[in-house]
PDB file of C-alpha atoms in Angstrom:
ATOM      1  CA  UNK A 789      21.024  -6.650   7.647  1.00 49.00           C
ATOM      2  CA  UNK A 790      17.578  -5.352   8.588  1.00 66.00           C
ATOM      3  CA  UNK A 791      14.634  -7.715   8.390  1.00 85.00           C
ATOM      4  CA  UNK A 792      12.703  -4.898   6.730  1.00 93.00           C
ATOM      5  CA  UNK A 793      12.983  -3.006   3.477  1.00 95.00           C
ATOM      6  CA  UNK A 794      11.649   0.539   3.490  1.00 98.00           C
ATOM      7  CA  UNK A 795      10.335   1.591   0.113  1.00 98.00           C
ATOM      8  CA  UNK A 796       8.374   4.625  -1.052  1.00 98.00           C
ATOM      9  CA  UNK A 797       5.464   4.980  -3.459  1.00 98.00           C
ATOM     10  CA  UNK A 798       6.769   7.487  -5.987  1.00 98.00           C
ATOM     11  CA  UNK A 799       3.371   8.920  -6.931  1.00 97.00           C
ATOM     12  CA  UNK A 800       4.397  12.470  -5.799  1.00 97.00           C
ATOM     13  CA  UNK A 801       7.273  12.650  -8.289  1.00 97.00           C
ATOM     14  CA  UNK A 802       6.885  12.470 -12.071  1.00 96.00           C
ATOM     15  CA  UNK A 803      10.536  13.096 -12.866  1.00 96.00           C
ATOM     16  CA  UNK A 804      12.512  10.860 -15.274  1.00 98.00           C
ATOM     17  CA  UNK A 805      13.692   7.618 -13.719  1.00 98.00           C
ATOM     18  CA  UNK A 806      17.402   8.552 -13.340  1.00 98.00           C
ATOM     19  CA  UNK A 807      16.504  11.732 -11.435  1.00 98.00           C
ATOM     20  CA  UNK A 808      13.854   9.863  -9.449  1.00 98.00           C
ATOM     21  CA  UNK A 809      16.355   7.183  -8.438  1.00 98.00           C
ATOM     22  CA  UNK A 810      18.874   9.765  -7.242  1.00 98.00           C
ATOM     23  CA  UNK A 811      16.179  11.643  -5.331  1.00 98.00           C
ATOM     24  CA  UNK A 812      14.750   8.575  -3.559  1.00 98.00           C
ATOM     25  CA  UNK A 813      18.219   7.305  -2.672  1.00 98.00           C
ATOM     26  CA  UNK A 814      19.098  10.718  -1.206  1.00 98.00           C
ATOM     27  CA  UNK A 815      15.968  10.594   0.964  1.00 98.00           C
ATOM     28  CA  UNK A 816      17.279   7.350   2.457  1.00 97.00           C
ATOM     29  CA  UNK A 817      14.861   4.722   1.143  1.00 98.00           C
ATOM     30  CA  UNK A 818      15.845   1.174   0.223  1.00 97.00           C
ATOM     31  CA  UNK A 819      13.560   0.873  -2.771  1.00 98.00           C
ATOM     32  CA  UNK A 820      10.469   2.085  -4.563  1.00 98.00           C
ATOM     33  CA  UNK A 821       6.967   1.270  -5.652  1.00 98.00           C
ATOM     34  CA  UNK A 822       6.457   2.726  -9.117  1.00 98.00           C
ATOM     35  CA  UNK A 823       3.103   3.878 -10.438  1.00 98.00           C
ATOM     36  CA  UNK A 824       2.563   2.418 -13.899  1.00 98.00           C
ATOM     37  CA  UNK A 825      -0.032   4.998 -14.843  1.00 97.00           C
ATOM     38  CA  UNK A 826      -0.663   7.637 -17.522  1.00 96.00           C
ATOM     39  CA  UNK A 827       1.516  10.710 -17.023  1.00 96.00           C
ATOM     40  CA  UNK A 828       4.382   8.850 -15.343  1.00 97.00           C
ATOM     41  CA  UNK A 829       7.746   7.843 -16.845  1.00 97.00           C
ATOM     42  CA  UNK A 830       6.570   4.228 -16.815  1.00 98.00           C
ATOM     43  CA  UNK A 831       3.010   3.975 -18.092  1.00 97.00           C
ATOM     44  CA  UNK A 832       0.740   1.335 -19.621  1.00 96.00           C
ATOM     45  CA  UNK A 833       1.807   2.223 -23.157  1.00 96.00           C
ATOM     46  CA  UNK A 834       5.584   1.878 -22.639  1.00 97.00           C
ATOM     47  CA  UNK A 835       5.791  -0.555 -19.708  1.00 97.00           C
ATOM     48  CA  UNK A 836       7.125  -3.463 -21.765  1.00 97.00           C
ATOM     49  CA  UNK A 837      10.407  -1.615 -22.319  1.00 98.00           C
ATOM     50  CA  UNK A 838      10.337   1.152 -19.710  1.00 98.00           C
ATOM     51  CA  UNK A 839       9.734  -0.993 -16.645  1.00 98.00           C
ATOM     52  CA  UNK A 840      12.748  -3.307 -17.103  1.00 98.00           C
ATOM     53  CA  UNK A 841      14.864  -0.262 -17.980  1.00 98.00           C
ATOM     54  CA  UNK A 842      13.680   1.511 -14.829  1.00 98.00           C
ATOM     55  CA  UNK A 843      14.551  -1.521 -12.723  1.00 98.00           C
ATOM     56  CA  UNK A 844      18.138  -1.386 -13.991  1.00 98.00           C
ATOM     57  CA  UNK A 845      18.470   2.339 -13.290  1.00 98.00           C
ATOM     58  CA  UNK A 846      17.075   1.902  -9.786  1.00 98.00           C
ATOM     59  CA  UNK A 847      19.392  -1.029  -9.126  1.00 98.00           C
ATOM     60  CA  UNK A 848      22.397   1.047 -10.197  1.00 98.00           C
ATOM     61  CA  UNK A 849      21.318   3.601  -7.574  1.00 98.00           C
ATOM     62  CA  UNK A 850      21.191   0.889  -4.906  1.00 98.00           C
ATOM     63  CA  UNK A 851      17.394   0.680  -4.892  1.00 98.00           C
ATOM     64  CA  UNK A 852      15.045  -2.268  -5.240  1.00 97.00           C
ATOM     65  CA  UNK A 853      11.841  -2.215  -7.291  1.00 98.00           C
ATOM     66  CA  UNK A 854       9.575  -4.191  -4.992  1.00 98.00           C
ATOM     67  CA  UNK A 855       6.147  -3.366  -6.374  1.00 98.00           C
ATOM     68  CA  UNK A 856       4.180  -1.415  -8.927  1.00 98.00           C
ATOM     69  CA  UNK A 857       0.758   0.205  -8.673  1.00 98.00           C
ATOM     70  CA  UNK A 858      -0.969  -0.632 -11.927  1.00 97.00           C
ATOM     71  CA  UNK A 859      -4.007  -2.128 -13.576  1.00 96.00           C
ATOM     72  CA  UNK A 860      -3.422  -5.872 -13.792  1.00 96.00           C
ATOM     73  CA  UNK A 861      -3.364  -7.181 -17.331  1.00 95.00           C
ATOM     74  CA  UNK A 862      -1.280  -9.634 -19.306  1.00 95.00           C
ATOM     75  CA  UNK A 863       1.039  -7.008 -20.813  1.00 96.00           C
ATOM     76  CA  UNK A 864       1.823  -5.284 -17.512  1.00 97.00           C
ATOM     77  CA  UNK A 865       2.353  -8.612 -15.758  1.00 98.00           C
ATOM     78  CA  UNK A 866       4.758  -9.662 -18.515  1.00 97.00           C
ATOM     79  CA  UNK A 867       6.658  -6.391 -18.024  1.00 98.00           C
ATOM     80  CA  UNK A 868       6.801  -7.101 -14.271  1.00 98.00           C
ATOM     81  CA  UNK A 869       8.235 -10.534 -15.015  1.00 98.00           C
ATOM     82  CA  UNK A 870      10.898  -9.040 -17.278  1.00 97.00           C
ATOM     83  CA  UNK A 871      11.768  -6.424 -14.643  1.00 98.00           C
ATOM     84  CA  UNK A 872      11.614  -8.996 -11.815  1.00 98.00           C
ATOM     85  CA  UNK A 873       8.979  -7.018  -9.936  1.00 98.00           C
ATOM     86  CA  UNK A 874       7.409  -9.430  -7.438  1.00 98.00           C
ATOM     87  CA  UNK A 875       4.127  -7.643  -6.655  1.00 98.00           C
ATOM     88  CA  UNK A 876       1.501  -5.610  -8.483  1.00 98.00           C
ATOM     89  CA  UNK A 877      -0.677  -3.625  -6.058  1.00 98.00           C
ATOM     90  CA  UNK A 878      -4.339  -2.802  -6.641  1.00 98.00           C
ATOM     91  CA  UNK A 879      -7.277  -1.352  -4.728  1.00 96.00           C
ATOM     92  CA  UNK A 880     -10.646  -2.803  -5.642  1.00 95.00           C
ATOM     93  CA  UNK A 881     -14.286  -1.877  -5.126  1.00 93.00           C
ATOM     94  CA  UNK A 882     -17.790  -2.974  -5.910  1.00 92.00           C
ATOM     95  CA  UNK A 883     -19.975  -1.176  -8.444  1.00 93.00           C
ATOM     96  CA  UNK A 884     -22.967   1.051  -7.784  1.00 90.00           C
ATOM     97  CA  UNK A 885     -25.391  -1.553  -9.112  1.00 93.00           C
ATOM     98  CA  UNK A 886     -23.870  -4.374  -7.035  1.00 95.00           C
ATOM     99  CA  UNK A 887     -24.337  -5.421  -3.461  1.00 95.00           C
ATOM    100  CA  UNK A 888     -21.138  -5.895  -1.495  1.00 94.00           C
ATOM    101  CA  UNK A 889     -21.316  -9.679  -1.819  1.00 96.00           C
ATOM    102  CA  UNK A 890     -22.074  -9.497  -5.538  1.00 97.00           C
ATOM    103  CA  UNK A 891     -19.022  -7.287  -5.948  1.00 96.00           C
ATOM    104  CA  UNK A 892     -16.893  -9.719  -3.998  1.00 97.00           C
ATOM    105  CA  UNK A 893     -17.923 -12.604  -6.233  1.00 97.00           C
ATOM    106  CA  UNK A 894     -17.249 -10.561  -9.383  1.00 97.00           C
ATOM    107  CA  UNK A 895     -13.803  -9.620  -8.096  1.00 97.00           C
ATOM    108  CA  UNK A 896     -13.028 -13.257  -7.358  1.00 98.00           C
ATOM    109  CA  UNK A 897     -13.982 -14.163 -10.927  1.00 98.00           C
ATOM    110  CA  UNK A 898     -11.619 -11.450 -12.153  1.00 97.00           C
ATOM    111  CA  UNK A 899      -8.828 -12.768  -9.938  1.00 98.00           C
ATOM    112  CA  UNK A 900      -9.482 -16.305 -11.193  1.00 98.00           C
ATOM    113  CA  UNK A 901      -9.145 -15.101 -14.785  1.00 97.00           C
ATOM    114  CA  UNK A 902      -5.794 -13.468 -13.926  1.00 97.00           C
ATOM    115  CA  UNK A 903      -4.303 -16.543 -12.272  1.00 98.00           C
ATOM    116  CA  UNK A 904      -2.718 -18.044 -15.430  1.00 97.00           C
ATOM    117  CA  UNK A 905      -0.999 -14.732 -16.269  1.00 97.00           C
ATOM    118  CA  UNK A 906       0.130 -14.278 -12.650  1.00 98.00           C
ATOM    119  CA  UNK A 907       1.545 -17.798 -12.668  1.00 98.00           C
ATOM    120  CA  UNK A 908       3.405 -17.279 -15.938  1.00 97.00           C
ATOM    121  CA  UNK A 909       4.860 -14.004 -14.694  1.00 97.00           C
ATOM    122  CA  UNK A 910       5.661 -15.260 -11.197  1.00 98.00           C
ATOM    123  CA  UNK A 911       3.991 -12.122  -9.822  1.00 98.00           C
ATOM    124  CA  UNK A 912       1.717 -11.628  -6.819  1.00 98.00           C
ATOM    125  CA  UNK A 913      -1.449  -9.578  -7.135  1.00 98.00           C
ATOM    126  CA  UNK A 914      -1.431  -7.522  -3.925  1.00 98.00           C
ATOM    127  CA  UNK A 915      -4.925  -6.364  -2.952  1.00 98.00           C
ATOM    128  CA  UNK A 916      -5.030  -3.367  -0.597  1.00 98.00           C
ATOM    129  CA  UNK A 917      -7.791  -2.253   1.748  1.00 96.00           C
ATOM    130  CA  UNK A 918      -9.023   1.314   1.187  1.00 96.00           C
ATOM    131  CA  UNK A 919     -11.537   3.554   2.934  1.00 95.00           C
ATOM    132  CA  UNK A 920     -14.618   4.529   0.939  1.00 90.00           C
ATOM    133  CA  UNK A 921     -18.273   3.746   0.489  1.00 87.00           C
ATOM    134  CA  UNK A 922     -17.662   1.059  -2.157  1.00 90.00           C
ATOM    135  CA  UNK A 923     -14.158  -0.086  -1.316  1.00 94.00           C
ATOM    136  CA  UNK A 924     -12.898  -3.094   0.593  1.00 93.00           C
ATOM    137  CA  UNK A 925     -12.320  -1.176   3.817  1.00 92.00           C
ATOM    138  CA  UNK A 926     -11.230  -3.741   6.372  1.00 92.00           C
ATOM    139  CA  UNK A 927      -8.837  -6.625   6.770  1.00 95.00           C
ATOM    140  CA  UNK A 928     -11.814  -8.849   7.516  1.00 95.00           C
ATOM    141  CA  UNK A 929     -13.132  -7.887   4.064  1.00 95.00           C
ATOM    142  CA  UNK A 930      -9.794  -8.784   2.497  1.00 97.00           C
ATOM    143  CA  UNK A 931      -9.871 -12.113   4.326  1.00 97.00           C
ATOM    144  CA  UNK A 932     -13.229 -12.959   2.779  1.00 97.00           C
ATOM    145  CA  UNK A 933     -12.246 -11.685  -0.669  1.00 97.00           C
ATOM    146  CA  UNK A 934      -8.923 -13.576  -0.744  1.00 98.00           C
ATOM    147  CA  UNK A 935     -10.102 -16.830   0.844  1.00 97.00           C
ATOM    148  CA  UNK A 936      -8.629 -19.909  -0.786  1.00 97.00           C
ATOM    149  CA  UNK A 937      -6.049 -18.164  -2.969  1.00 98.00           C
ATOM    150  CA  UNK A 938      -2.402 -19.159  -2.918  1.00 97.00           C
ATOM    151  CA  UNK A 939      -0.750 -16.062  -1.342  1.00 97.00           C
ATOM    152  CA  UNK A 940       2.112 -16.417  -3.789  1.00 97.00           C
ATOM    153  CA  UNK A 941      -0.346 -15.284  -6.476  1.00 98.00           C
ATOM    154  CA  UNK A 942      -3.152 -13.314  -4.775  1.00 98.00           C
ATOM    155  CA  UNK A 943      -2.406 -11.790  -1.385  1.00 98.00           C
ATOM    156  CA  UNK A 944      -3.100  -8.882   0.949  1.00 98.00           C
ATOM    157  CA  UNK A 945      -1.444  -5.489   1.143  1.00 98.00           C
ATOM    158  CA  UNK A 946      -2.370  -4.077   4.542  1.00 98.00           C
ATOM    159  CA  UNK A 947      -2.787  -0.320   4.913  1.00 98.00           C
ATOM    160  CA  UNK A 948      -3.164   0.550   8.628  1.00 97.00           C
ATOM    161  CA  UNK A 949      -4.181   4.154   7.868  1.00 97.00           C
ATOM    162  CA  UNK A 950      -7.175   3.169   5.759  1.00 96.00           C
ATOM    163  CA  UNK A 951      -7.852   0.519   8.396  1.00 94.00           C
ATOM    164  CA  UNK A 952      -7.832   3.094  11.197  1.00 96.00           C
ATOM    165  CA  UNK A 953     -10.144   5.446   9.310  1.00 96.00           C
ATOM    166  CA  UNK A 954     -12.665   2.601   9.309  1.00 94.00           C
ATOM    167  CA  UNK A 955     -12.137   1.638  12.955  1.00 94.00           C
ATOM    168  CA  UNK A 956     -10.452  -1.772  12.762  1.00 94.00           C
ATOM    169  CA  UNK A 957      -7.690  -2.378  15.315  1.00 94.00           C
ATOM    170  CA  UNK A 958      -4.223  -3.472  14.107  1.00 96.00           C
ATOM    171  CA  UNK A 959      -4.176  -6.698  16.135  1.00 97.00           C
ATOM    172  CA  UNK A 960      -7.534  -7.798  14.770  1.00 96.00           C
ATOM    173  CA  UNK A 961      -6.567  -6.810  11.222  1.00 97.00           C
ATOM    174  CA  UNK A 962      -3.410  -8.895  11.317  1.00 97.00           C
ATOM    175  CA  UNK A 963      -5.270 -11.830  12.856  1.00 97.00           C
ATOM    176  CA  UNK A 964      -7.695 -11.686   9.928  1.00 97.00           C
ATOM    177  CA  UNK A 965      -4.953 -11.496   7.298  1.00 97.00           C
ATOM    178  CA  UNK A 966      -2.696 -14.220   8.658  1.00 95.00           C
ATOM    179  CA  UNK A 967      -0.450 -15.798   6.045  1.00 95.00           C
ATOM    180  CA  UNK A 968      -2.061 -13.792   3.233  1.00 97.00           C
ATOM    181  CA  UNK A 969      -0.094 -10.650   4.134  1.00 97.00           C
ATOM    182  CA  UNK A 970       2.589  -9.784   1.593  1.00 97.00           C
ATOM    183  CA  UNK A 971       3.261  -6.049   2.032  1.00 98.00           C
ATOM    184  CA  UNK A 972       2.450  -3.214   4.457  1.00 98.00           C
ATOM    185  CA  UNK A 973       1.705   0.389   3.478  1.00 98.00           C
ATOM    186  CA  UNK A 974       2.760   3.051   5.971  1.00 97.00           C
ATOM    187  CA  UNK A 975       0.947   6.391   5.979  1.00 97.00           C
ATOM    188  CA  UNK A 976      -1.467   8.138   8.328  1.00 98.00           C
ATOM    189  CA  UNK A 977      -4.648  10.183   8.437  1.00 98.00           C
ATOM    190  CA  UNK A 978      -7.472  11.388  10.632  1.00 98.00           C
ATOM    191  CA  UNK A 979     -11.037  12.516   9.942  1.00 97.00           C
ATOM    192  CA  UNK A 980     -11.441  16.299   9.652  1.00 97.00           C
ATOM    193  CA  UNK A 981     -14.740  18.110   9.473  1.00 96.00           C
ATOM    194  CA  UNK A 982     -15.071  19.979   6.184  1.00 96.00           C
ATOM    195  CA  UNK A 983     -17.971  22.253   7.091  1.00 96.00           C
ATOM    196  CA  UNK A 984     -18.798  24.393  10.099  1.00 94.00           C
ATOM    197  CA  UNK A 985     -21.092  23.812  13.066  1.00 92.00           C
ATOM    198  CA  UNK A 986     -23.751  25.983  11.467  1.00 94.00           C
ATOM    199  CA  UNK A 987     -24.232  23.377   8.705  1.00 95.00           C
ATOM    200  CA  UNK A 988     -27.378  21.277   8.786  1.00 95.00           C
ATOM    201  CA  UNK A 989     -25.387  18.028   8.539  1.00 97.00           C
ATOM    202  CA  UNK A 990     -21.713  17.501   9.375  1.00 96.00           C
ATOM    203  CA  UNK A 991     -19.391  16.439   6.553  1.00 96.00           C
ATOM    204  CA  UNK A 992     -15.993  14.777   7.073  1.00 96.00           C
ATOM    205  CA  UNK A 993     -12.979  13.887   4.955  1.00 97.00           C
ATOM    206  CA  UNK A 994      -9.603  12.261   5.679  1.00 97.00           C
ATOM    207  CA  UNK A 995      -6.664  14.564   6.364  1.00 98.00           C
ATOM    208  CA  UNK A 996      -3.424  12.882   5.296  1.00 98.00           C
ATOM    209  CA  UNK A 997      -0.715  13.629   7.824  1.00 98.00           C
ATOM    210  CA  UNK A 998       2.599  12.280   9.122  1.00 98.00           C
ATOM    211  CA  UNK A 999       3.153   8.934  10.759  1.00 98.00           C
ATOM    212  CA  UNK A1000       3.150  10.384  14.261  1.00 98.00           C
ATOM    213  CA  UNK A1001      -0.163  12.234  14.052  1.00 97.00           C
ATOM    214  CA  UNK A1002      -2.908  10.099  12.548  1.00 97.00           C
ATOM    215  CA  UNK A1003      -5.402   7.523  13.760  1.00 97.00           C
ATOM    216  CA  UNK A1004      -3.096   4.633  12.851  1.00 97.00           C
ATOM    217  CA  UNK A1005      -0.770   4.349  15.848  1.00 97.00           C
ATOM    218  CA  UNK A1006       2.496   3.412  14.180  1.00 98.00           C
ATOM    219  CA  UNK A1007       4.142   2.116  17.385  1.00 98.00           C
ATOM    220  CA  UNK A1008       1.248  -0.317  17.825  1.00 98.00           C
ATOM    221  CA  UNK A1009       1.412  -1.287  14.159  1.00 98.00           C
ATOM    222  CA  UNK A1010       5.134  -1.991  14.522  1.00 97.00           C
ATOM    223  CA  UNK A1011       4.634  -3.967  17.730  1.00 97.00           C
ATOM    224  CA  UNK A1012       1.916  -6.157  16.209  1.00 97.00           C
ATOM    225  CA  UNK A1013       3.886  -6.815  13.027  1.00 97.00           C
ATOM    226  CA  UNK A1014       7.032  -7.716  14.964  1.00 96.00           C
ATOM    227  CA  UNK A1015       5.065  -9.913  17.364  1.00 96.00           C
ATOM    228  CA  UNK A1016       3.951 -11.904  14.338  1.00 95.00           C
ATOM    229  CA  UNK A1017       7.517 -11.944  12.963  1.00 94.00           C
ATOM    230  CA  UNK A1018       6.583 -10.081   9.809  1.00 95.00           C
ATOM    231  CA  UNK A1019       9.580  -9.428   7.606  1.00 91.00           C
ATOM    232  CA  UNK A1020       9.704  -7.747   4.276  1.00 88.00           C
ATOM    233  CA  UNK A1021       8.566  -4.558   2.611  1.00 97.00           C
ATOM    234  CA  UNK A1022       7.198  -1.525   4.438  1.00 98.00           C
ATOM    235  CA  UNK A1023       6.091   0.913   1.759  1.00 98.00           C
ATOM    236  CA  UNK A1024       5.691   4.539   2.808  1.00 98.00           C
ATOM    237  CA  UNK A1025       3.036   6.148   0.650  1.00 96.00           C
ATOM    238  CA  UNK A1026       4.341   9.756   0.882  1.00 96.00           C
ATOM    239  CA  UNK A1027       0.771  11.046   0.890  1.00 96.00           C
ATOM    240  CA  UNK A1028       0.273  14.361   2.687  1.00 97.00           C
ATOM    241  CA  UNK A1029      -2.176  17.239   2.548  1.00 96.00           C
ATOM    242  CA  UNK A1030       0.875  19.535   2.613  1.00 93.00           C
ATOM    243  CA  UNK A1031       2.074  18.468  -0.821  1.00 91.00           C
ATOM    244  CA  UNK A1032       4.789  21.129  -0.936  1.00 92.00           C
ATOM    245  CA  UNK A1033       6.493  19.473   2.050  1.00 95.00           C
ATOM    246  CA  UNK A1034       6.483  15.921   0.743  1.00 97.00           C
ATOM    247  CA  UNK A1035      10.289  15.501   0.701  1.00 97.00           C
ATOM    248  CA  UNK A1036      10.750  16.721   4.261  1.00 97.00           C
ATOM    249  CA  UNK A1037       7.755  14.818   5.596  1.00 98.00           C
ATOM    250  CA  UNK A1038       8.680  11.573   3.843  1.00 98.00           C
ATOM    251  CA  UNK A1039      12.208  11.731   5.260  1.00 98.00           C
ATOM    252  CA  UNK A1040      10.834  12.388   8.752  1.00 98.00           C
ATOM    253  CA  UNK A1041       8.385   9.490   8.454  1.00 98.00           C
ATOM    254  CA  UNK A1042      11.146   7.195   7.237  1.00 98.00           C
ATOM    255  CA  UNK A1043      13.270   8.032  10.271  1.00 98.00           C
ATOM    256  CA  UNK A1044      10.307   7.436  12.582  1.00 98.00           C
ATOM    257  CA  UNK A1045       9.479   4.107  10.946  1.00 97.00           C
ATOM    258  CA  UNK A1046      13.083   2.923  11.125  1.00 96.00           C
ATOM    259  CA  UNK A1047      13.143   3.792  14.845  1.00 96.00           C
ATOM    260  CA  UNK A1048      10.135   1.524  15.424  1.00 96.00           C
ATOM    261  CA  UNK A1049      11.200  -1.472  13.367  1.00 94.00           C
ATOM    262  CA  UNK A1050      14.408  -2.341  15.162  1.00 81.00           C
ATOM    263  CA  UNK A1051      15.510  -5.215  17.367  1.00 59.00           C
ATOM    264  CA  UNK A1052      15.315  -2.917  20.398  1.00 51.00           C
ATOM    265  CA  UNK A1053      11.815  -1.825  19.428  1.00 48.00           C
ATOM    266  CA  UNK A1054      10.668  -5.411  19.001  1.00 47.00           C
ATOM    267  CA  UNK A1055      11.787  -6.084  22.569  1.00 46.00           C
ATOM    268  CA  UNK A1056       9.612  -3.239  23.810  1.00 40.00           C
ATOM    269  CA  UNK A1057      12.042  -0.319  23.756  1.00 34.00           C
ATOM    270  CA  UNK A1058      11.638   2.800  21.698  1.00 33.00           C
ATOM    271  CA  UNK A1059       7.843   2.683  21.594  1.00 32.00           C
ATOM    272  CA  UNK A1060       7.049   5.692  23.764  1.00 27.00           C
TER     273      UNK A1060
END
């Protein structure tokens, strides 16, 4: 059995859970991360019943439900406990009126307030790095934010693509995260100029592309994770500028990722 489980964030698909399960299984994934958000089959209003029901449907299709992307609150955490979802993923930021360090301290107070509910539910709050002016961009930022927390309850979700957009190398990122790492997101992007050379000031935005073509070098990511003996969930985010090609691109990225996270690859083969 593989040391890794390849899941997919099902944000691109808003189909009912039975159809979603059949679709994801046909693409070749081992499991899913469900968005628990307005407009999706499982949402904050129905999560108490819909999330456990979704877990059963996914299991019948041979899929695991390894994480959800949701706002952390007592009701959603209780639904995760009922559905046996081990991790709730969030991205966090600091507010316009805060300094970075003030935002960090506020976030830690919020995490502290969640700890009793996380403990009761047996769920991990997975905090992901994210590019952006007021986001926690780097693994070193996650290290500072998550210092002192039991990683069974508050831990890191590492996203190498967001990391690469902000210029932090995979080896350094993983050194910073250490034992706090609980899940890895797999997607890719590069900076693309959004205005022409005649503009007074250049403007740039991320272009979300396939695993082979972005700033995050997936072979290096795989090598560094395997060197540290990471095992567990690799969640492909299925985020592409070419939204109409998401099924094809996600399947291609899954095949590429599986080729990198193998015993042969960990011994140095297959990384060309």
